[in-house]
Amino acid sequence: NAGVTQTPKFQVLKTGQSMTLQCAQDMNHEYMSWYRQDPGMGLRLIHYSVGAGITDQGEVPNGYNVSRSTTEDFPLRLLSAAPSQTSVYFCASSSGLAGETQYFGPGTRLLVL
Amino acid sequence: RKEVEQDPGPFNVPEGATVAFNCTYSNSASQSFFWYRQDCRKEPKLLMSVYSSGNEDGRFTAQLNRASQYISLLIRDSKLSDSATYLCLGWKLSFGAGTTVTVRA
């Protein structure tokens, strides 16, 4: 099993550009989530999904869109990148929202100029 | 107020020392807690779950204090390899900001 995979590993964008961060898992987990990590801020939840077709907002959803058309994939879209979105993005999956281990992908490092 | 808050440290300890730090949570209905370890901005990895009765795994001990609404992590006989950031995970995918531990020779 590959676990949770994320692409790309690194990305540089110009302000206003759009892009999609890809996340896939092969553990048949129902729950998937996106976090961003900034220095001194820990992991902040952006969006999460409790199953195909169902998504919900986390702590910092503004500027990001998600969809969950399959159990395996949970892409994160930046519609119009801003320098404030420079961060490290982690995708995670689990078999539940509480009481279950979160498995993380290796992260995407995004720089918005 | 954030759901989960941690002392950011850093805790700088010599090899062989014991280090302990806490994570407070605000939702008294929270049932499950976890400690994760993160190295050099790599992905966090599960260190251990925190049970009501406490949990011990080798040199690591996790405790839950429901009355005061905090969880703790204690590392005994610290090794250089224990240097990392430790994150607590609480209710509804809420992570603390992390506690940095540096073990020096």
Short mmCIF file of C-alpha atoms in Angstrom, two decimals:
data_model
loop_
_atom_site.label_atom_id
_atom_site.label_comp_id
_atom_site.label_asym_id
_atom_site.label_seq_id
_atom_site.Cartn_x
_atom_site.Cartn_y
_atom_site.Cartn_z
CA ASN A 1 0.00 0.00 0.00
CA ALA A 2 1.20 3.48 -0.86
CA GLY A 3 -0.86 4.99 1.99
CA VAL A 4 -1.56 8.69 1.37
CA THR A 5 0.11 10.32 -1.61
CA GLN A 6 0.27 14.00 -2.48
CA THR A 7 1.35 15.82 -5.61
CA PRO A 8 3.16 18.01 -6.31
CA LYS A 9 5.84 18.07 -3.61
CA PHE A 10 6.73 21.69 -4.34
CA GLN A 11 4.98 24.45 -6.23
CA VAL A 12 5.62 28.12 -6.90
CA LEU A 13 2.66 30.23 -8.00
CA LYS A 14 2.14 33.84 -8.85
CA THR A 15 -0.59 35.79 -7.12
CA GLY A 16 -3.91 35.17 -8.84
CA GLN A 17 -3.01 31.84 -10.37
CA SER A 18 -5.09 28.79 -9.66
CA MET A 19 -3.99 25.25 -9.00
CA THR A 20 -5.09 21.93 -7.60
CA LEU A 21 -3.22 19.97 -4.95
CA GLN A 22 -3.80 16.28 -5.40
CA CYS A 23 -4.34 13.77 -2.60
CA ALA A 24 -5.06 10.07 -2.90
CA GLN A 25 -5.27 7.19 -0.43
CA ASP A 26 -5.47 3.46 -0.99
CA MET A 27 -6.60 2.39 2.48
CA ASN A 28 -10.34 2.63 1.72
CA HIS A 29 -10.73 5.30 4.40
CA GLU A 30 -14.00 7.18 4.51
CA TYR A 31 -12.55 10.30 6.11
CA MET A 32 -10.09 12.64 4.45
CA SER A 33 -8.90 16.09 5.42
CA TRP A 34 -6.65 18.94 4.35
CA TYR A 35 -4.47 20.92 6.72
CA ARG A 36 -2.10 23.80 6.30
CA GLN A 37 0.90 24.29 8.54
CA ASP A 38 2.54 27.63 9.13
CA PRO A 39 5.39 28.40 11.55
CA GLY A 40 4.10 28.59 15.12
CA MET A 41 0.54 27.79 14.07
CA GLY A 42 0.51 24.03 14.06
CA LEU A 43 -1.85 22.19 11.74
CA ARG A 44 -5.03 24.05 10.86
CA LEU A 45 -7.92 22.21 9.27
CA ILE A 46 -9.02 23.61 5.91
CA HIS A 47 -11.71 21.18 4.71
CA TYR A 48 -12.63 17.63 5.44
CA SER A 49 -14.79 14.90 3.97
CA VAL A 50 -16.70 12.10 5.69
CA GLY A 51 -17.28 10.17 2.49
CA ALA A 52 -17.66 10.46 -1.26
CA GLY A 53 -19.85 13.42 -2.11
CA ILE A 54 -19.75 14.92 1.40
CA THR A 55 -17.42 17.73 2.42
CA ASP A 56 -17.40 20.31 5.17
CA GLN A 57 -15.39 23.36 6.18
CA GLY A 58 -12.71 23.37 8.80
CA GLU A 59 -11.08 26.21 10.67
CA VAL A 60 -9.58 28.09 7.69
CA PRO A 61 -11.62 27.31 4.54
CA ASN A 62 -11.54 30.69 2.79
CA GLY A 63 -9.79 30.66 -0.57
CA TYR A 64 -9.98 26.88 -0.95
CA ASN A 65 -12.43 24.50 -2.57
CA VAL A 66 -12.66 20.74 -2.30
CA SER A 67 -14.67 17.94 -3.81
CA ARG A 68 -14.84 14.21 -3.14
CA SER A 69 -16.08 12.30 -6.14
CA THR A 70 -14.41 9.03 -5.12
CA THR A 71 -13.35 7.45 -1.85
CA GLU A 72 -9.72 7.54 -2.94
CA ASP A 73 -9.25 11.15 -4.06
CA PHE A 74 -9.65 14.47 -2.28
CA PRO A 75 -8.20 17.37 -4.31
CA LEU A 76 -7.76 20.86 -2.87
CA ARG A 77 -8.25 23.80 -5.24
CA LEU A 78 -6.82 27.26 -4.83
CA LEU A 79 -8.99 29.47 -7.00
CA SER A 80 -6.87 32.63 -6.95
CA ALA A 81 -3.64 32.19 -5.04
CA ALA A 82 -2.56 34.83 -2.54
CA PRO A 83 0.78 35.23 -0.71
CA SER A 84 -1.07 34.41 2.54
CA GLN A 85 -1.58 30.90 1.17
CA THR A 86 2.15 30.23 1.19
CA SER A 87 2.34 27.23 3.47
CA VAL A 88 2.90 23.50 3.75
CA TYR A 89 -0.23 21.52 2.96
CA PHE A 90 -0.89 18.08 4.39
CA CYS A 91 -3.60 15.69 3.39
CA ALA A 92 -4.70 12.99 5.83
CA SER A 93 -7.09 10.07 5.88
CA SER A 94 -8.60 7.95 8.62
CA SER A 95 -11.33 5.44 9.24
CA GLY A 96 -13.12 7.89 11.56
CA LEU A 97 -13.16 11.43 12.91
CA ALA A 98 -12.56 10.51 16.51
CA GLY A 99 -10.68 7.67 18.04
CA GLU A 100 -8.89 6.67 14.87
CA THR A 101 -5.39 7.32 13.64
CA GLN A 102 -4.84 10.04 11.05
CA TYR A 103 -2.47 8.97 8.27
CA PHE A 104 -0.71 11.84 6.59
CA GLY A 105 0.71 12.34 3.14
CA PRO A 106 4.24 13.77 2.72
CA GLY A 107 3.00 17.32 2.18
CA THR A 108 3.06 19.94 -0.57
CA ARG A 109 5.20 23.03 -0.08
CA LEU A 110 3.56 25.99 -1.78
CA LEU A 111 5.08 29.41 -2.33
CA VAL A 112 2.89 32.18 -3.69
CA LEU A 113 4.77 35.20 -4.97
CA ARG B 1 -10.31 30.08 21.60
CA LYS B 2 -8.63 27.14 19.92
CA GLU B 3 -10.00 23.73 20.78
CA VAL B 4 -6.54 22.44 21.67
CA GLU B 5 -3.62 24.47 23.02
CA GLN B 6 -0.07 23.46 23.73
CA ASP B 7 2.96 24.95 25.41
CA PRO B 8 5.19 25.62 22.37
CA GLY B 9 8.42 25.20 24.33
CA PRO B 10 11.07 24.80 23.23
CA PHE B 11 12.18 22.28 25.81
CA ASN B 12 15.93 21.88 25.65
CA VAL B 13 17.06 18.92 27.76
CA PRO B 14 20.20 16.82 28.14
CA GLU B 15 20.29 13.20 27.14
CA GLY B 16 18.88 10.97 29.83
CA ALA B 17 16.63 13.66 31.28
CA THR B 18 12.89 13.42 31.73
CA VAL B 19 10.72 15.95 29.95
CA ALA B 20 6.99 16.43 30.22
CA PHE B 21 4.52 18.81 28.64
CA ASN B 22 0.78 19.28 28.39
CA CYS B 23 -1.97 19.95 25.97
CA THR B 24 -5.20 21.56 27.17
CA TYR B 25 -8.54 21.14 25.47
CA SER B 26 -11.72 23.18 25.70
CA ASN B 27 -14.48 20.74 24.75
CA SER B 28 -15.35 18.65 27.79
CA ALA B 29 -17.17 16.20 25.51
CA SER B 30 -13.90 15.27 23.80
CA GLN B 31 -13.36 11.53 24.02
CA SER B 32 -10.24 10.69 22.07
CA PHE B 33 -6.79 12.18 22.09
CA PHE B 34 -3.55 11.35 20.38
CA TRP B 35 0.06 12.43 20.42
CA TYR B 36 1.83 12.80 17.09
CA ARG B 37 5.49 13.35 16.37
CA GLN B 38 6.72 15.58 13.55
CA ASP B 39 10.31 15.78 12.35
CA CYS B 40 11.64 18.76 10.41
CA ARG B 41 8.31 19.71 8.79
CA LYS B 42 7.78 16.18 7.51
CA GLU B 43 4.37 14.62 7.88
CA PRO B 44 3.18 13.99 11.43
CA LYS B 45 3.18 10.38 12.55
CA LEU B 46 1.21 8.81 15.35
CA LEU B 47 3.21 8.41 18.54
CA MET B 48 0.51 7.08 20.81
CA SER B 49 -3.14 7.22 21.74
CA VAL B 50 -4.25 8.66 25.07
CA TYR B 51 -6.68 6.54 27.04
CA SER B 52 -8.62 7.44 30.15
CA SER B 53 -6.48 4.99 32.09
CA GLY B 54 -3.27 6.40 30.65
CA ASN B 55 -0.98 4.78 28.14
CA GLU B 56 2.65 3.77 28.33
CA ASP B 57 4.90 2.73 25.47
CA GLY B 58 8.49 2.19 26.46
CA ARG B 59 9.91 5.52 27.58
CA PHE B 60 6.74 7.42 26.68
CA THR B 61 3.76 7.88 28.98
CA ALA B 62 0.57 9.69 28.08
CA GLN B 63 -2.04 10.71 30.63
CA LEU B 64 -5.51 12.21 30.42
CA ASN B 65 -6.82 14.49 33.17
CA ARG B 66 -10.51 15.04 32.49
CA ALA B 67 -11.10 17.18 35.58
CA SER B 68 -8.57 19.78 34.43
CA GLN B 69 -9.06 19.05 30.74
CA TYR B 70 -5.54 18.34 29.67
CA ILE B 71 -3.43 15.53 28.34
CA SER B 72 0.24 15.09 29.04
CA LEU B 73 3.21 13.39 27.48
CA LEU B 74 6.22 12.35 29.50
CA ILE B 75 9.46 11.16 27.95
CA ARG B 76 11.89 9.35 30.24
CA ASP B 77 15.58 8.80 29.58
CA SER B 78 15.56 11.19 26.61
CA LYS B 79 17.52 10.23 23.51
CA LEU B 80 18.93 12.51 20.85
CA SER B 81 16.45 10.89 18.47
CA ASP B 82 13.56 12.19 20.56
CA SER B 83 14.25 15.70 19.25
CA ALA B 84 11.11 16.62 17.36
CA THR B 85 7.88 18.57 17.55
CA TYR B 86 5.09 16.83 19.41
CA LEU B 87 1.52 17.59 18.39
CA CYS B 88 -1.63 16.69 20.26
CA LEU B 89 -4.81 15.83 18.38
CA GLY B 90 -8.16 16.36 20.03
CA TRP B 91 -11.78 16.73 19.17
CA LYS B 92 -12.84 16.93 15.55
CA LEU B 93 -9.44 16.95 13.91
CA SER B 94 -8.12 19.81 16.04
CA PHE B 95 -4.37 19.85 16.47
CA GLY B 96 -2.36 21.84 18.94
CA ALA B 97 0.40 24.10 17.63
CA GLY B 98 3.07 21.66 18.76
CA THR B 99 5.73 21.47 21.47
CA THR B 100 9.33 21.47 20.32
CA VAL B 101 11.73 19.23 22.20
CA THR B 102 15.47 19.32 21.64
CA VAL B 103 17.65 16.73 23.35
CA ARG B 104 21.32 17.69 23.54
CA ALA B 105 24.33 15.45 24.02
#
